XYZ file of C-alpha atoms in Angstrom:
398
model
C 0.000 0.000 0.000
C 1.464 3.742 -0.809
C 0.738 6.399 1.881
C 1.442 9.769 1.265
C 1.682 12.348 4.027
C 1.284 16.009 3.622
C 1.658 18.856 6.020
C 1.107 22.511 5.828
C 4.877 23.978 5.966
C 7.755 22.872 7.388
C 9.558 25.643 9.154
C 9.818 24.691 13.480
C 9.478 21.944 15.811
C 6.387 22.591 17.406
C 2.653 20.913 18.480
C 1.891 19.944 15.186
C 5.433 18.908 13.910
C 4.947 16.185 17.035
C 2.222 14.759 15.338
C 3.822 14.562 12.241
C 6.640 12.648 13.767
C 4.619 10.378 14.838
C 2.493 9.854 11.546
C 5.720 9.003 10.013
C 6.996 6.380 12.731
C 3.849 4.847 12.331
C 4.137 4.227 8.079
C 8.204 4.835 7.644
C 7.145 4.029 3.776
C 5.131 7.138 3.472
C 6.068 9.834 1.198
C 6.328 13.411 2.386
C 4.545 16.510 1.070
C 4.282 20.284 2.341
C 4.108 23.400 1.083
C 7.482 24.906 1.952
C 10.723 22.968 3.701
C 12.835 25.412 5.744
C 14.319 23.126 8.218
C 17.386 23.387 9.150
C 19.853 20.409 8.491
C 20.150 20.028 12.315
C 16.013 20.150 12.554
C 15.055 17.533 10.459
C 15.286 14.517 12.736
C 11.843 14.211 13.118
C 11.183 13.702 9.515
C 13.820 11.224 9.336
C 15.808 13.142 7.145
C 13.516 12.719 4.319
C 13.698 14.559 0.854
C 10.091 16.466 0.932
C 7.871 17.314 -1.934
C 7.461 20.885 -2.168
C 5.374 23.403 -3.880
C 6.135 26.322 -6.046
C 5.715 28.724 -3.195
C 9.198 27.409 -2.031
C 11.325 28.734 -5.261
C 8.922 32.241 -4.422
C 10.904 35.586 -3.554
C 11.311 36.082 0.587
C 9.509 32.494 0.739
C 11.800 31.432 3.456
C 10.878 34.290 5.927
C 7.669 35.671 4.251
C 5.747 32.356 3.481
C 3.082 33.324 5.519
C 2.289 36.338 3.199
C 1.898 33.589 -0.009
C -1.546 32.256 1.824
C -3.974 33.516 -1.029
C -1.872 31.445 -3.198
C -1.166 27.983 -0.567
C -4.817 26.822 -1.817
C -3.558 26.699 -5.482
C -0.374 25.073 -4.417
C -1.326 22.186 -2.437
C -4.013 21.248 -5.353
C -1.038 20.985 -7.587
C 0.017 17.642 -5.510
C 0.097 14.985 -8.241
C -1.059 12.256 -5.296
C -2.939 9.721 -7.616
C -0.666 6.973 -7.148
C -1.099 6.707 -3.441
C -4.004 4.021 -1.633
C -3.792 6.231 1.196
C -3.437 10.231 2.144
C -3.098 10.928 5.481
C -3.292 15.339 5.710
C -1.511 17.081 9.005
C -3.480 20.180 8.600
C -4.004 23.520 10.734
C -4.764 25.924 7.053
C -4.388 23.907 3.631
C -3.268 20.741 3.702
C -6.284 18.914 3.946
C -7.433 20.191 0.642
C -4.956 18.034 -1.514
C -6.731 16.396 -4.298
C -7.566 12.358 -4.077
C -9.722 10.239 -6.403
C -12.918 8.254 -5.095
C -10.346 4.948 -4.987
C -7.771 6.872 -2.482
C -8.650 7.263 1.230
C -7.892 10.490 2.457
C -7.616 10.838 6.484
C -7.002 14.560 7.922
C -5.569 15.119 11.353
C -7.145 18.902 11.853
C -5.098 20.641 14.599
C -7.695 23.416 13.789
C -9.290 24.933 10.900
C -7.941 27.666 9.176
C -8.214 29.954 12.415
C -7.640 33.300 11.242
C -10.031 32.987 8.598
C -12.806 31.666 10.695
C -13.605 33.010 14.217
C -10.496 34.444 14.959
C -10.352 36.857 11.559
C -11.483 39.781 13.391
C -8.578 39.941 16.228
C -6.396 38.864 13.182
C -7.094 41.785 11.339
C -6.874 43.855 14.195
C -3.257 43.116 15.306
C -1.846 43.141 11.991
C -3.660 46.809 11.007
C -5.943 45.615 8.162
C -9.229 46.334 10.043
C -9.335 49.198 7.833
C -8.389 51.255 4.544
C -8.032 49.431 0.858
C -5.145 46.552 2.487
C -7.842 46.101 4.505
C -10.672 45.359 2.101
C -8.122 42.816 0.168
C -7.370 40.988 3.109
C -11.017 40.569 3.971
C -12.210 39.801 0.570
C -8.727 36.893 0.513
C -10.417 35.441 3.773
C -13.516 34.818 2.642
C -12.296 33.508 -0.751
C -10.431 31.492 1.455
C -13.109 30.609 3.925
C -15.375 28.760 0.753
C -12.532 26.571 -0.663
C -11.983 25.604 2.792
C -15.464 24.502 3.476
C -15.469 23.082 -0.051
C -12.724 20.943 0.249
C -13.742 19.890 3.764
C -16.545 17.481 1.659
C -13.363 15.609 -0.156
C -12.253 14.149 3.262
C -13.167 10.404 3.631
C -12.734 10.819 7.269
C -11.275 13.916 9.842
C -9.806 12.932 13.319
C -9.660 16.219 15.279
C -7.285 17.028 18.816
C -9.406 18.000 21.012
C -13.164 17.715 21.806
C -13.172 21.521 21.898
C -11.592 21.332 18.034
C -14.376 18.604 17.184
C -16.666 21.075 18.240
C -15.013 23.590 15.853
C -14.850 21.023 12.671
C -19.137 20.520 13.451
C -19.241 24.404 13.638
C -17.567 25.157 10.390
C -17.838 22.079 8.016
C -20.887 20.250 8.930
C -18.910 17.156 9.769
C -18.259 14.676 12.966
C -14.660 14.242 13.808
C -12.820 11.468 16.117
C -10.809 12.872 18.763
C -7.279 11.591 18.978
C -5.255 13.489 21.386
C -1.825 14.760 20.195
C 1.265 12.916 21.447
C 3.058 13.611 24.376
C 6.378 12.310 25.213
C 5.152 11.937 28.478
C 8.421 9.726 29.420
C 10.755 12.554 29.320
C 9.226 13.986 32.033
C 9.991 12.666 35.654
C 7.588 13.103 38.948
C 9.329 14.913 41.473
C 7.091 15.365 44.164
C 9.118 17.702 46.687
C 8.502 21.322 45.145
C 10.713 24.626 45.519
C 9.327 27.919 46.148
C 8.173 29.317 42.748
C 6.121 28.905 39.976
C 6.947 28.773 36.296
C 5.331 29.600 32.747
C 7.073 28.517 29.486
C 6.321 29.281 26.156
C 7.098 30.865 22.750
C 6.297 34.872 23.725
C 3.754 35.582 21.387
C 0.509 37.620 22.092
C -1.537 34.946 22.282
C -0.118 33.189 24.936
C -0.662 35.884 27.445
C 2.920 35.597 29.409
C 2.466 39.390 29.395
C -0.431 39.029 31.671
C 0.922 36.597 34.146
C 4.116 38.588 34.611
C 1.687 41.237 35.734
C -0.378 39.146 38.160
C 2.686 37.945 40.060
C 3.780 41.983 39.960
C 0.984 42.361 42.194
C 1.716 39.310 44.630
C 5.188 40.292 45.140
C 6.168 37.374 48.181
C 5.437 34.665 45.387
C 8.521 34.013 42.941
C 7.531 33.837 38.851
C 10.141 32.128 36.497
C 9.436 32.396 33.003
C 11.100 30.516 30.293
C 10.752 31.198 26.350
C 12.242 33.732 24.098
C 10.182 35.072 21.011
C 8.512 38.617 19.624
C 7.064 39.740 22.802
C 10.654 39.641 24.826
C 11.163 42.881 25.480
C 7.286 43.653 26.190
C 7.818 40.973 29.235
C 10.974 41.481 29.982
C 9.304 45.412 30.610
C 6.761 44.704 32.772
C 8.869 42.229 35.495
C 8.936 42.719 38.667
C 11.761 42.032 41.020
C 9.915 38.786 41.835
C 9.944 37.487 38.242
C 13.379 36.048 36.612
C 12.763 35.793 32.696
C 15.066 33.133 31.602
C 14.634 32.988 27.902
C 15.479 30.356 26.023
C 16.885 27.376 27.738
C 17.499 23.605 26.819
C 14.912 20.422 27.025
C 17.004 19.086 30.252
C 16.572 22.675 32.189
C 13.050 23.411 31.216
C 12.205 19.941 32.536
C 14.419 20.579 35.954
C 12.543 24.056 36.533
C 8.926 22.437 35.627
C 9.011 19.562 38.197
C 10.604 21.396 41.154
C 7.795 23.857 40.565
C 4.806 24.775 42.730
C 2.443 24.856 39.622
C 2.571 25.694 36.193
C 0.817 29.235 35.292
C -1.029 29.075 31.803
C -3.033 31.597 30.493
C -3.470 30.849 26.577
C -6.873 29.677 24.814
C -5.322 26.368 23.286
C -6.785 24.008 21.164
C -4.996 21.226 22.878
C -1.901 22.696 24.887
C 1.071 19.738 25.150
C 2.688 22.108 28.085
C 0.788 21.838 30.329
C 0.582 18.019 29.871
C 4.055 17.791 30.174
C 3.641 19.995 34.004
C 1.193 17.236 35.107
C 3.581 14.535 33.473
C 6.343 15.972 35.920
C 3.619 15.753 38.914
C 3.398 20.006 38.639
C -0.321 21.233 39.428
C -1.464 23.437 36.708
C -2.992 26.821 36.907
C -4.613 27.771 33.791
C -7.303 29.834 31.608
C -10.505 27.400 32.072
C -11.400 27.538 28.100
C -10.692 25.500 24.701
C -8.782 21.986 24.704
C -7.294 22.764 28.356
C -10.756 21.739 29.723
C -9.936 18.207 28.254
C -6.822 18.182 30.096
C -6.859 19.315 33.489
C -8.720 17.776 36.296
C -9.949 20.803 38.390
C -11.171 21.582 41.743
C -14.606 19.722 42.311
C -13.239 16.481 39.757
C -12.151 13.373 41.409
C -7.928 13.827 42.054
C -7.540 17.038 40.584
C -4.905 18.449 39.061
C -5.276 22.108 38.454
C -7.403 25.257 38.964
C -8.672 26.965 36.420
C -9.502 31.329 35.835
C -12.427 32.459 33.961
C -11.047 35.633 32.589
C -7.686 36.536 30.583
C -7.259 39.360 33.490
C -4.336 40.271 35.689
C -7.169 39.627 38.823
C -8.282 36.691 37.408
C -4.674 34.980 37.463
C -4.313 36.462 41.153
C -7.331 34.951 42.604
C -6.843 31.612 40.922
C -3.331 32.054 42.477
C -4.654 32.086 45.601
C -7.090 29.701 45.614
C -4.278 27.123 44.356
C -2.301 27.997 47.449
C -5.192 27.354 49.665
C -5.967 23.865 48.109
C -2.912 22.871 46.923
C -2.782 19.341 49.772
C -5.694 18.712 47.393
C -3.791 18.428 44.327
C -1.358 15.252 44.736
C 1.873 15.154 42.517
C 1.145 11.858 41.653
C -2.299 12.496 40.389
C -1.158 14.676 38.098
C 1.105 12.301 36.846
C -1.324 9.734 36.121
C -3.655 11.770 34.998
C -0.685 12.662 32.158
C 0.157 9.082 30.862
C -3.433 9.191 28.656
C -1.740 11.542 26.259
C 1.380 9.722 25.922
C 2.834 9.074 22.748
C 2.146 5.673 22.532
C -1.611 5.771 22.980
C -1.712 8.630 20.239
C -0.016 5.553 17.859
C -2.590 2.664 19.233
C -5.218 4.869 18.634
C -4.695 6.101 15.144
C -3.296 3.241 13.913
C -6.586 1.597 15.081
C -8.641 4.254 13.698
C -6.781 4.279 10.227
C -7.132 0.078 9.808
C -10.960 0.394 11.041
C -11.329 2.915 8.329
C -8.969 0.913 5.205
C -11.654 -2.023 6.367
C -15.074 0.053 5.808
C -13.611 1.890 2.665
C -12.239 -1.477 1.015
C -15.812 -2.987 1.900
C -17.146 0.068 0.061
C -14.770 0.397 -2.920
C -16.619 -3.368 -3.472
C -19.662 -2.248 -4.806
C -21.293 -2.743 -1.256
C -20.224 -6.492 -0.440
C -22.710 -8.249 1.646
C -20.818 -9.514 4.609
C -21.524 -12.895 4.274
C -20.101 -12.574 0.525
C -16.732 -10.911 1.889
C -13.356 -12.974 2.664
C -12.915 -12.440 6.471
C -9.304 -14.691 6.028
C -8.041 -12.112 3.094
C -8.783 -9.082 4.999
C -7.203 -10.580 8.463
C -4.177 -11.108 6.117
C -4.437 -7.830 4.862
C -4.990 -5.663 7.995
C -2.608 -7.785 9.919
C -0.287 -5.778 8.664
C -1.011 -2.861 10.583
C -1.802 -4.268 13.533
């Protein structure tokens, strides 16, 4: 059987990239398709040092730092895939992937980390923070998102089947295509992580400083609590804006290897989270390293933290993206922390890990090669079809 595997770009090692990994563990035969490959020769690992298919956009001017600017034209690209040779497409997508072109006889699976997000509900506060709310740019950019928006939905109906990561991104796929998704949580290499259940006297947040992961607002919470210590760890665009507003009881650390990132997160009190994630593999890892987690109670982070109330909990959640918001919840963790046991969050962890993400889709893709085969048969009558050939068959997989 040929599998071809196609993800949006390939330019970091991040949430989705993890999947991808995994995807191409699981069928080391699989070809490799995206629409631009920027990796670095000391990034590309993961793939297994494959040679990837690219599109045109990656031979464009300024591709290599500006691909993001070649959207309106990523649609045309990734329909320019020449994938009829291939039994079986499996599409990493978070914007275009999933609308690669396959024949009625190919089986197309899509692993949506989200739909297209900034051309669905998140276009206004796109717009916004890049300055095309207004003005003639502004008009072009709307009229490219919604041009956008109906090949997405379009293309959406091409998809034999769509396995989503998160219930709350499930919920999203209903919202915007009309169509029921299996949820397969991402994989977490849970195993790297070690429970240490004697804690120092501070609490961390880690990420990639971008404005939508709201370190800005946490360094400004713990500002206002100034006898409770805040490391932060993560370098990116907002650096300086953090950096800016710490207070003498907040150490910004920047970037910093795997091996000290997973020192500071399981010697700390909790982990402080304030980003609306789809999923969020961070804070898995906290739990994974028996670290309670403290985080903004919306999107996939609902589906991943036990909170107060739950049996063994392993968190507390805030309602609001506010500085008094993170205090309170802050507070609240420090009078129930007894309640939240080390090694409850630690169990609690081990359903992400990586090798239940492989069991799972693995079993999902074979249950899914069985009904299509069945229905590429004209509609075989189960008494009429060869149980023995298709145990050979499917075997395989197992």
């Amino acid at each position: 059987m040929k599998v071809a595997i196609i993800h949006d770009w390939l330019v970091v090692y991040a949430g989705a990239e993890k999947v991808l990994e995994q995807l191409l563990l699981l069928y080391p035969q699989a070809d490799l398709f995206s629409i631009v490959d920027f990796l670095t020769p000391e990034q590309r690992g993961f793939i297994g040092n494959r040679t990837v298919q690219t599109s045109f956009i990656q031979k464009l001017p300024f591709a290599r730092s500006k691909y993001r600017l070649y959207l309106p034209l990523m649609p045309l690209a990734v329909e320019q895939f020449d994938l009829s040779g291939y039994d079986l497409v499996i599409s990493s997508s978070h914007a275009v992937a999933k609308g690669v072109i396959t024949g009625p006889d190919q089986l197309h699976i899509s692993y949506i980390h989200s739909p297209i997000r900034y051309a669905w509900d998140l276009q206004h506060q796109y717009l916004k923070e890049s300055g095309l709310s207004h003005g003639l740019k502004g008009s072009i950019a709307k009229w490219i998102l919604h041009r956008i928006r109906l090949w997405d939905s379009r293309t959406a109906n091409s998809v034999n089947a769509i396995v989503a990561n998160s219930q709350f991104i499930a919920n999203r796929i209903w919202k915007i295509y009309r169509r029921q998704a299996t949820v397969i949580f991402p994989p977490v290499d849970v195993n790297q992580f070690q429970l240490e259940e004697k804690k120092q006297d501070y609490y961390l947040t880690a990420s990639r400083l971008v404005p939508y992961k709201r370190i800005d607002l946490i360094v400004e919470a713990f500002a206002e609590m100034p006898d409770k210590k805040l490391i932060v760890i993560g370098n990116g665009p907002d650096y300086a804006k953090v950096k800016a507003k710490a207070a003498a009881n907040v150490r910004i650390l920047g970037y910093q290897p795997d091996e000290v990132l997973q020192k500071y997160m399981r010697e700390a009190k909790a982990f402080v989270f304030a980003a609306e994630e789809d999923f969020g593999i961070m804070p898995v890892e906290a739990q994974a390293s028996g670290t309670p987690v403290i985080a903004y109670g919306k999107g996939g982070l609902l589906e991943t933290i036990r909170g107060l109330g739950m049996e063994h909990p392993t968190g507390i959640f805030f309602k609001e993206q506010t500085v008094d918001s993170i205090v309170e919840a802050v507070k609240l963790f420090e009078k129930h922390q007894a309640e939240i046991l080390p090694y409850n969050c630690r169990m609690h962890a081990l359903q992400f890990s990586t090798e239940i993400f492989c069991y799972n889709f693995q079993h999902f893709v074979n249950e899914q090669m069985f009904q299509f085969t069945i229905a590429q048969g004209g509609g075989t009558r189960e008494s009429e079809f060869d149980e023995s050939a298709a145990t050979r068959f499917f075997g395989n997989f197992d």
